[in-house]
GROMACS .gro file of C-alpha atoms in nm:
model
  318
    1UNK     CA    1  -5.059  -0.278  -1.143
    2UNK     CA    2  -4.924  -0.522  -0.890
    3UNK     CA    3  -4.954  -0.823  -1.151
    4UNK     CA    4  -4.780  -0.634  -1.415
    5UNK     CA    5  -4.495  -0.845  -1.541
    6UNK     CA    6  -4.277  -0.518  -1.582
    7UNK     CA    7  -4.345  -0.413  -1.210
    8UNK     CA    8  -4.257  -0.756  -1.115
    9UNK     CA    9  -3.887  -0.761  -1.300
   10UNK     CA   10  -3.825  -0.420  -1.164
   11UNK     CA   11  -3.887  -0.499  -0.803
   12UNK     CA   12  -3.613  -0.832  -0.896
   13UNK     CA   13  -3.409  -0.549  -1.090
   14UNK     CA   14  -3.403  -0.337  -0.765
   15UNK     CA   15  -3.346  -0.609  -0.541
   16UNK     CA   16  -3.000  -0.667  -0.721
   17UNK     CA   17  -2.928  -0.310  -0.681
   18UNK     CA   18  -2.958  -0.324  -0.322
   19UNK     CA   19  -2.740  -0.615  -0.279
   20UNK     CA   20  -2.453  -0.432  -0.463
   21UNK     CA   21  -2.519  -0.144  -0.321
   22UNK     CA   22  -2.465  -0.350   0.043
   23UNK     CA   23  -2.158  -0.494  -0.067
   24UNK     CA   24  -1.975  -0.189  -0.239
   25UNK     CA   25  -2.105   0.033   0.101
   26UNK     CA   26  -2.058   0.313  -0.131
   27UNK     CA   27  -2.232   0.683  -0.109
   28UNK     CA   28  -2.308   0.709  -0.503
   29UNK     CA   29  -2.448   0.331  -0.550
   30UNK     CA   30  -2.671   0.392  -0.247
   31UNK     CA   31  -2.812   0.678  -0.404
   32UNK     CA   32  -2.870   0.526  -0.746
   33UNK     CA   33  -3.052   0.243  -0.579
   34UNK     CA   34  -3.277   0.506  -0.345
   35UNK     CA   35  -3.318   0.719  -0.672
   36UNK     CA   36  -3.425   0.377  -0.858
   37UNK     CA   37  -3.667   0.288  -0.579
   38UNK     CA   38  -3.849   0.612  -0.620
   39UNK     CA   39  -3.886   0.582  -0.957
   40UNK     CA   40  -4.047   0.251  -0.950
   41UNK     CA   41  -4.255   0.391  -0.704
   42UNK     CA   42  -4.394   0.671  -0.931
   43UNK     CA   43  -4.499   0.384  -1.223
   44UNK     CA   44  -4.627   0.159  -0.946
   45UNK     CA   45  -4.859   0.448  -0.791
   46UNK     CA   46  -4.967   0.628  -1.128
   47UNK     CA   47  -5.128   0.374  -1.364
   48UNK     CA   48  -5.205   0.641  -1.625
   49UNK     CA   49  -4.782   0.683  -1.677
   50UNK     CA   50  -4.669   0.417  -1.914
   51UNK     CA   51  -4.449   0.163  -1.765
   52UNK     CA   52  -4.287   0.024  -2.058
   53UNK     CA   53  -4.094   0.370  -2.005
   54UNK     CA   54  -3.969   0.193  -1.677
   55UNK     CA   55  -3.887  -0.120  -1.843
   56UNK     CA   56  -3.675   0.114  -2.126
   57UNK     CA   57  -3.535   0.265  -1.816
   58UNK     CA   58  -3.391  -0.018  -1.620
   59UNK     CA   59  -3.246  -0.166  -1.966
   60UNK     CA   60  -3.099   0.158  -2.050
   61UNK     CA   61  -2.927   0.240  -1.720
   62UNK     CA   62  -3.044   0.017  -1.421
   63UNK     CA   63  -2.923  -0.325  -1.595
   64UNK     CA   64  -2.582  -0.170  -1.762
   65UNK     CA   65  -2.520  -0.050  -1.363
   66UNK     CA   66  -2.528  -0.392  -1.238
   67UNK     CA   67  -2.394  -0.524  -1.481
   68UNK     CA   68  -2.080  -0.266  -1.435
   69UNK     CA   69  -2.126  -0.340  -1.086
   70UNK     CA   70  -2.145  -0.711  -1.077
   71UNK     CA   71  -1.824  -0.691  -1.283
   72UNK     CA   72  -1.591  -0.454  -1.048
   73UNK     CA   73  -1.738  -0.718  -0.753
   74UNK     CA   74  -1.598  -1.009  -0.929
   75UNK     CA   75  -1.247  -0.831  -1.015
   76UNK     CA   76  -1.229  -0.729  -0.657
   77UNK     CA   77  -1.277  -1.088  -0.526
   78UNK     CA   78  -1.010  -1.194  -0.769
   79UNK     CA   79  -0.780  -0.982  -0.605
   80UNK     CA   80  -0.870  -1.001  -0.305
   81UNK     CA   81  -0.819  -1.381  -0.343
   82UNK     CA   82  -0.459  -1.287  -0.440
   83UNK     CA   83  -0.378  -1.090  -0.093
   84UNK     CA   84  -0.501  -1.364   0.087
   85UNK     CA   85  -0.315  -1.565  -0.078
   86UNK     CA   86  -0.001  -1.472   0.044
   87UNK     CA   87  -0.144  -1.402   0.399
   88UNK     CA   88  -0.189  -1.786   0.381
   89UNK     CA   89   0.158  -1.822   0.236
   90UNK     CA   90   0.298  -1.621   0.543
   91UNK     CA   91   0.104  -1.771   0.819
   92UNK     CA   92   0.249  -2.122   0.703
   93UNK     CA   93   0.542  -1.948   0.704
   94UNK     CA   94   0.510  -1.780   1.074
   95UNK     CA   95   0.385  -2.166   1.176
   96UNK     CA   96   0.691  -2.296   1.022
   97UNK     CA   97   0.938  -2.049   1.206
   98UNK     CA   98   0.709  -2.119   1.538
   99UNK     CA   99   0.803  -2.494   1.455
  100UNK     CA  100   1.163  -2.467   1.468
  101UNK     CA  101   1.187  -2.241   1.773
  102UNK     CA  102   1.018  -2.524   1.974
  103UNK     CA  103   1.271  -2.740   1.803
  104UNK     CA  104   1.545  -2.546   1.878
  105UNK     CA  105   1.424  -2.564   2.236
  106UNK     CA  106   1.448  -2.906   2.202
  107UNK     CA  107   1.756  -2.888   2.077
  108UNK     CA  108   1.942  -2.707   2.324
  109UNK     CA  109   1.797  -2.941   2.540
  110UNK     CA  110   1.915  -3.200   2.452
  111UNK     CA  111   2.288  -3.044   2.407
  112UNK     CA  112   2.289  -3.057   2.770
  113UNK     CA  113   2.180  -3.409   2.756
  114UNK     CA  114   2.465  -3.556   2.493
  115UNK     CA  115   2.739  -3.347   2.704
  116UNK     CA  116   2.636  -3.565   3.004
  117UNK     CA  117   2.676  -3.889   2.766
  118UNK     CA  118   2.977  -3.768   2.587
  119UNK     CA  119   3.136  -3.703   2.952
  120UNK     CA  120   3.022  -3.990   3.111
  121UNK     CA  121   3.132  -4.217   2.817
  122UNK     CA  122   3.486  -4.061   2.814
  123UNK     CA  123   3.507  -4.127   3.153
  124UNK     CA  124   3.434  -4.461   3.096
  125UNK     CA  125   3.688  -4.501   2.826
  126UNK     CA  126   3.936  -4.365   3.044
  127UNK     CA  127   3.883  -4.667   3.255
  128UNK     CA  128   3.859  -4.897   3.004
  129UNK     CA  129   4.158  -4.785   2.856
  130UNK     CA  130   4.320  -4.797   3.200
  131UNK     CA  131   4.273  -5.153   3.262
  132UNK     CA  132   4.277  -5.303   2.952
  133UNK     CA  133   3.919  -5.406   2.966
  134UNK     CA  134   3.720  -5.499   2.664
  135UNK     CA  135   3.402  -5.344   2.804
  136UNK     CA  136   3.151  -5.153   2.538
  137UNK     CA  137   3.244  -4.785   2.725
  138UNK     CA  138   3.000  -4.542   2.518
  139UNK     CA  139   2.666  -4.439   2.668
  140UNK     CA  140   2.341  -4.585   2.463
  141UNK     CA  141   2.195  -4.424   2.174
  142UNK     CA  142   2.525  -4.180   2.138
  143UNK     CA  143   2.498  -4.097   1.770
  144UNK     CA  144   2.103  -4.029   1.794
  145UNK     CA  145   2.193  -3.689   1.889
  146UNK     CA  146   2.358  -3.586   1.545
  147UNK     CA  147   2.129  -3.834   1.389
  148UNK     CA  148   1.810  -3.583   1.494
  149UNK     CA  149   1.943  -3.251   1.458
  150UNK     CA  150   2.217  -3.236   1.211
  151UNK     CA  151   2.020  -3.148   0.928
  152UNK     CA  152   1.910  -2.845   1.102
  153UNK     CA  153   2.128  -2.733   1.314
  154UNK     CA  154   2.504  -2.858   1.257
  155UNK     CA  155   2.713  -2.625   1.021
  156UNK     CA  156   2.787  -2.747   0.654
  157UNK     CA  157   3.206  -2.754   0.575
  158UNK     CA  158   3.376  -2.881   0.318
  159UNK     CA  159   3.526  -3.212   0.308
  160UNK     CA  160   3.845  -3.132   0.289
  161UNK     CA  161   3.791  -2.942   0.620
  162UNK     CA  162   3.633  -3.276   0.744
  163UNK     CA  163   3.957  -3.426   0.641
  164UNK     CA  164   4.157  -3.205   0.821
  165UNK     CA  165   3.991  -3.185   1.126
  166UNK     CA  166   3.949  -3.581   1.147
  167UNK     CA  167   4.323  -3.612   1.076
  168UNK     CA  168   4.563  -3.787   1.293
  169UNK     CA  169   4.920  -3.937   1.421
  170UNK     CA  170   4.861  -4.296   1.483
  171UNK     CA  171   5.182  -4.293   1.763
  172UNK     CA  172   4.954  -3.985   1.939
  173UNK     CA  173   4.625  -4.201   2.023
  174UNK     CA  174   4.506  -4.435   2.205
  175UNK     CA  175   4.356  -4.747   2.023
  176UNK     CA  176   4.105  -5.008   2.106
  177UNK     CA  177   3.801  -5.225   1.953
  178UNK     CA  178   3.535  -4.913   2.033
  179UNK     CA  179   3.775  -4.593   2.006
  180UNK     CA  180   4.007  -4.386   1.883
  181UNK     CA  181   4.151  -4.084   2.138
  182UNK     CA  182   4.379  -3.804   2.137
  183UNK     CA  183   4.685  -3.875   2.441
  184UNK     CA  184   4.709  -3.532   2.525
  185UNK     CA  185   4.326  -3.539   2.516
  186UNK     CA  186   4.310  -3.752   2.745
  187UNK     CA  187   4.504  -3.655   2.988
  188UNK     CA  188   4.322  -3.300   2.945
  189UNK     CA  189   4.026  -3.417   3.023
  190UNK     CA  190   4.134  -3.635   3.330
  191UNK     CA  191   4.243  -3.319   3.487
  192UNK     CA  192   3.949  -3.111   3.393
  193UNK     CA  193   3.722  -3.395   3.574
  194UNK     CA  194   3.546  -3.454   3.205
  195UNK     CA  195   3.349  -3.161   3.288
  196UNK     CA  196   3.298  -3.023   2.906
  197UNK     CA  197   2.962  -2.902   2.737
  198UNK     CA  198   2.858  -2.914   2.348
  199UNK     CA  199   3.011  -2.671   2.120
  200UNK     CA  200   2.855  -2.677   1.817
  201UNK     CA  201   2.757  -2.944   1.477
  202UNK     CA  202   2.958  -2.934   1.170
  203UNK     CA  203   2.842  -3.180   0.842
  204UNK     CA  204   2.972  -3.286   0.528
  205UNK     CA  205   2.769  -3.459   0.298
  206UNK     CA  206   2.619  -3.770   0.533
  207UNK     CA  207   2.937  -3.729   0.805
  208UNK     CA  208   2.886  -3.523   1.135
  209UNK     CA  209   3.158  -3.440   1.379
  210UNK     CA  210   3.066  -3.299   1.716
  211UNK     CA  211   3.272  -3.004   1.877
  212UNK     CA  212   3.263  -2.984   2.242
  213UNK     CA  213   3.484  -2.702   2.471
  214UNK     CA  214   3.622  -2.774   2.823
  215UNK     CA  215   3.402  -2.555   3.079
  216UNK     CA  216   3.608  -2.258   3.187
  217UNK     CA  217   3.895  -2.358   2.947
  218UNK     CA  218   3.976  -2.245   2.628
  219UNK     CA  219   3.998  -2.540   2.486
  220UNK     CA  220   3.825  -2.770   2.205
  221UNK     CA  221   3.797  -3.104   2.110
  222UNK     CA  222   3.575  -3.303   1.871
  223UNK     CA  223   3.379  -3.627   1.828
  224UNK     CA  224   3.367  -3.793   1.512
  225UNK     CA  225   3.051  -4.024   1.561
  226UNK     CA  226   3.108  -4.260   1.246
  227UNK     CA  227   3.482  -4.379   1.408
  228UNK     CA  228   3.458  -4.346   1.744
  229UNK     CA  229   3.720  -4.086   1.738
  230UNK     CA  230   3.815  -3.770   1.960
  231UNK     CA  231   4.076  -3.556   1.887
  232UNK     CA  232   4.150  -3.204   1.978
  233UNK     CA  233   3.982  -2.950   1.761
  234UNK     CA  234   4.171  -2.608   1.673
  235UNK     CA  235   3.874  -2.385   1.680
  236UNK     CA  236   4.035  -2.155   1.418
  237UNK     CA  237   4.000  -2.374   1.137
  238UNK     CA  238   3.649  -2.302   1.192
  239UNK     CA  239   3.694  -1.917   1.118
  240UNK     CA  240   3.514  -1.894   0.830
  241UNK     CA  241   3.179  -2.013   0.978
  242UNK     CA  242   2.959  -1.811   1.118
  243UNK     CA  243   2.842  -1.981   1.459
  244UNK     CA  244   2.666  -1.696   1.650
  245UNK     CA  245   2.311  -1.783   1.713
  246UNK     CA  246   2.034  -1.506   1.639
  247UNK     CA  247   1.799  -1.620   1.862
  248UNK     CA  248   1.597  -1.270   1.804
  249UNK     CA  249   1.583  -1.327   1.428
  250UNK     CA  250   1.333  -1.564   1.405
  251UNK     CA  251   1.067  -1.321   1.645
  252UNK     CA  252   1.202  -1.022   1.405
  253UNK     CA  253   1.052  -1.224   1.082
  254UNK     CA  254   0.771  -1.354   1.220
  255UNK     CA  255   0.684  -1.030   1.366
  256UNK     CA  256   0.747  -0.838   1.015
  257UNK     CA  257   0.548  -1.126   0.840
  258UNK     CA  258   0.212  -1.036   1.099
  259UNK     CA  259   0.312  -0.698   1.012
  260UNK     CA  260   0.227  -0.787   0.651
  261UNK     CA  261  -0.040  -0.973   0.752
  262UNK     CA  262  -0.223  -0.695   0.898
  263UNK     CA  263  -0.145  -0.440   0.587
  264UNK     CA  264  -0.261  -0.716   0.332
  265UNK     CA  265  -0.549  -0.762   0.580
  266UNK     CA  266  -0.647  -0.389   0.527
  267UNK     CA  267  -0.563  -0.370   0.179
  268UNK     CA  268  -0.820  -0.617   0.094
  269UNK     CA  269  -1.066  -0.512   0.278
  270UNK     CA  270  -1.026  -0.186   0.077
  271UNK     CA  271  -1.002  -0.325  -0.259
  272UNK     CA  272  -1.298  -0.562  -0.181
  273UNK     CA  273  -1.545  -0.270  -0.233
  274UNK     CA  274  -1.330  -0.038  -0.436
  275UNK     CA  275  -1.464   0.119  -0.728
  276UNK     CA  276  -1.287   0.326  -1.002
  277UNK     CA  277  -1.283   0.659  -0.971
  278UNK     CA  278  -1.381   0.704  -1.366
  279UNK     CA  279  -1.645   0.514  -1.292
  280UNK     CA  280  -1.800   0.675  -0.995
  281UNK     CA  281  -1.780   0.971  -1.165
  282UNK     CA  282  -2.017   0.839  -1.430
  283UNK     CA  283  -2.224   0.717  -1.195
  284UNK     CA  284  -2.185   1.018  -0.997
  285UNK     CA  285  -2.328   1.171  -1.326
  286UNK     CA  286  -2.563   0.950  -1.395
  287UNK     CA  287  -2.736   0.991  -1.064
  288UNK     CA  288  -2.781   1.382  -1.123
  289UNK     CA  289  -2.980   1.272  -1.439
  290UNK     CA  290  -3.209   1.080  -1.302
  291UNK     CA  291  -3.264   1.305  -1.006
  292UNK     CA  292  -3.413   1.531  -1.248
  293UNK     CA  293  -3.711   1.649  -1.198
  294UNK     CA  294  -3.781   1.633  -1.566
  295UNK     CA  295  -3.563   1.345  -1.648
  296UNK     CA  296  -3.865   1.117  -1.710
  297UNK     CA  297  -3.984   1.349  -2.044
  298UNK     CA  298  -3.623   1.262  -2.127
  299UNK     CA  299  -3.610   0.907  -2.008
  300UNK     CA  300  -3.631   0.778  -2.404
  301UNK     CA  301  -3.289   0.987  -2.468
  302UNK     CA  302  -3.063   0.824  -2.153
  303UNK     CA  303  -2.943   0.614  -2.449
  304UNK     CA  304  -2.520   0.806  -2.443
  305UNK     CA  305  -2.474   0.797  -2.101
  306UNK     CA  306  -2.605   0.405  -2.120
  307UNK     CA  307  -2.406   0.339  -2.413
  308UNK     CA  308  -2.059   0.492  -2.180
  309UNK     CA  309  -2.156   0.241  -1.895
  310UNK     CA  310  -2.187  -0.026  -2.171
  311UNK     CA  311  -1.867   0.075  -2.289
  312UNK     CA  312  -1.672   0.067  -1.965
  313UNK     CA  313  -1.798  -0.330  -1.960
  314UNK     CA  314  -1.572  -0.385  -2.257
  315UNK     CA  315  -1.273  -0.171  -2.140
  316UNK     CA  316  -0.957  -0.186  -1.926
  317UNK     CA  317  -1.060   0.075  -1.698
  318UNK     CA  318  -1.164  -0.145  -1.457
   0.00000   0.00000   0.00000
């Protein structure tokens, strides 16, 4: 009986059973597959039992269980492939927020960094204006500042508002070949030792202006990087912008995106073996039939319950 072609295509028959039954780790599938096992066992150890009845049996029910199987496997994967999807989605995401908190570290940074050259090139001006000298007085690379992080991190206005702010008395400033300045400002910031730190960014369109606050003073004054032009800045214009930093809010998303993560994580995992609880209850059924102790005198009548596994191919219901 070993060299029987019918033995042969049941062992391959119950060798696909066992692989399904790995994946969908499921009670009633193992069962069907142990059940399955024994009953090729019975043709392959009593020749005088006629194994075309095996053959009818794996085409009846065996094959139309894989097949039902195979099916639910290949739904699952899809999605499956759809949760991890958007796990992908929000780790670019979580990489992307990572991203800008290291530039925003770089950022504030380099705040400290254009304070020193805004101070240091005011101070300079002063002198320049001072003694009439015709001296180049700002610090190099000045505008690279709002160059590299306007985009990102100066606030958008209006340009009107940019107009406003920007507007001036020509009888109140000082005037040369590099710069434009604010008297009053000036002398402000002769008294105050230049000793002021960045503010905050504001854009409009492809123009930046620079804000910058006296240290232990209440007061504001702003650099407008395309004239070479300081005047002081009345920080109330600026109501209507919100210029708190959250620096928690980017941990808060990332950590609620991991949070999703984890759930999608879980929820795949689940749906990757699920099975439909209609259909384990025909299978469920189906196993109790062919547990029988007499179902092989009825083996030639499994054809309903075969023809409702056939059906569910061909159905919604999974």
């Amino acid at each position: 009986m070993d060299d029987n072609p019918i033995l042969r295509e049941s062992n391959k028959i119950i060798s696909k059973l066992q692989l399904l039954s790995a994946f969908f780790e499921d009670e009633i599938v193992y069962k069907i597959f142990l059940r399955t096992q024994v009953i090729h066992r019975l043709y392959e150890t009593n020749p005088e039992l006629d194994v075309n009845s095996l053959e009818l049996f794996h085409l009846q029910f065996t094959q139309s269980v894989i097949d039902l199987l195979k099916k639910i496997k290949k739904i699952n994967e899809r999605n499956v492939g759809l949760f991890f999807d958007e796990i992908q989605l929000n780790t670019e995401l979580i990489n992307n927020i990572k991203n800008s908190d290291y530039k925003e570290s770089e950022f504030n940074n380099d705040k400290q960094r254009q304070a020193l050259k805004i101070n240091t090139s005011l101070r300079r001006l002063y002198q320049v204006l001072s003694e009439d000298l015709q001296e180049y007085p700002f610090a190099k690379n000045i505008n690279a500042f709002s160059a590299r992080y306007a985009e990102d991190f100066f606030f958008q206005i209006s340009a009107n508002l940019l107009a406003e702010l920007t507007d001036y008395v020509q009888e109140e400033v000082y005037t040369n070949a590099y710069a434009v300045i604010e008297r009053k400002l000036m002398g402000k910031l002769c008294k105050h030792d230049f000793r002021t730190e960045f503010y905050c960014g504001l854009s409009s369109a492809n123009l930046v202006v620079e804000v910058y606050k006296f240290i232990d003073h209440g007061m504001y004054f702003l650099f407008y990087p395309s004239r070479n032009l300081f005047l002081f800045c009345d920080i109330s214009k600026l109501s209507d912008i919100d210029l708190t930093t959250d620096i928690t809010r980017n941990a808060r998303i990332i950590q609620e995106l991991q949070d999703k993560n984890d759930r999608l994580q879980a929820s795949a995992a689940i749906t990757r073996i699920s099975i439909p609880a209609e259909v384990k209850s025909l299978l469920a059924e189906n196993y109790k039939k062919i547990s029988n102790i007499n179902f092989l005198q009825n083996i030639a009548g499994f054809d309903a319950q075969a023809n409702i596994l056939k059906t569910m191919l061909n159905t919604d219901i999974i």
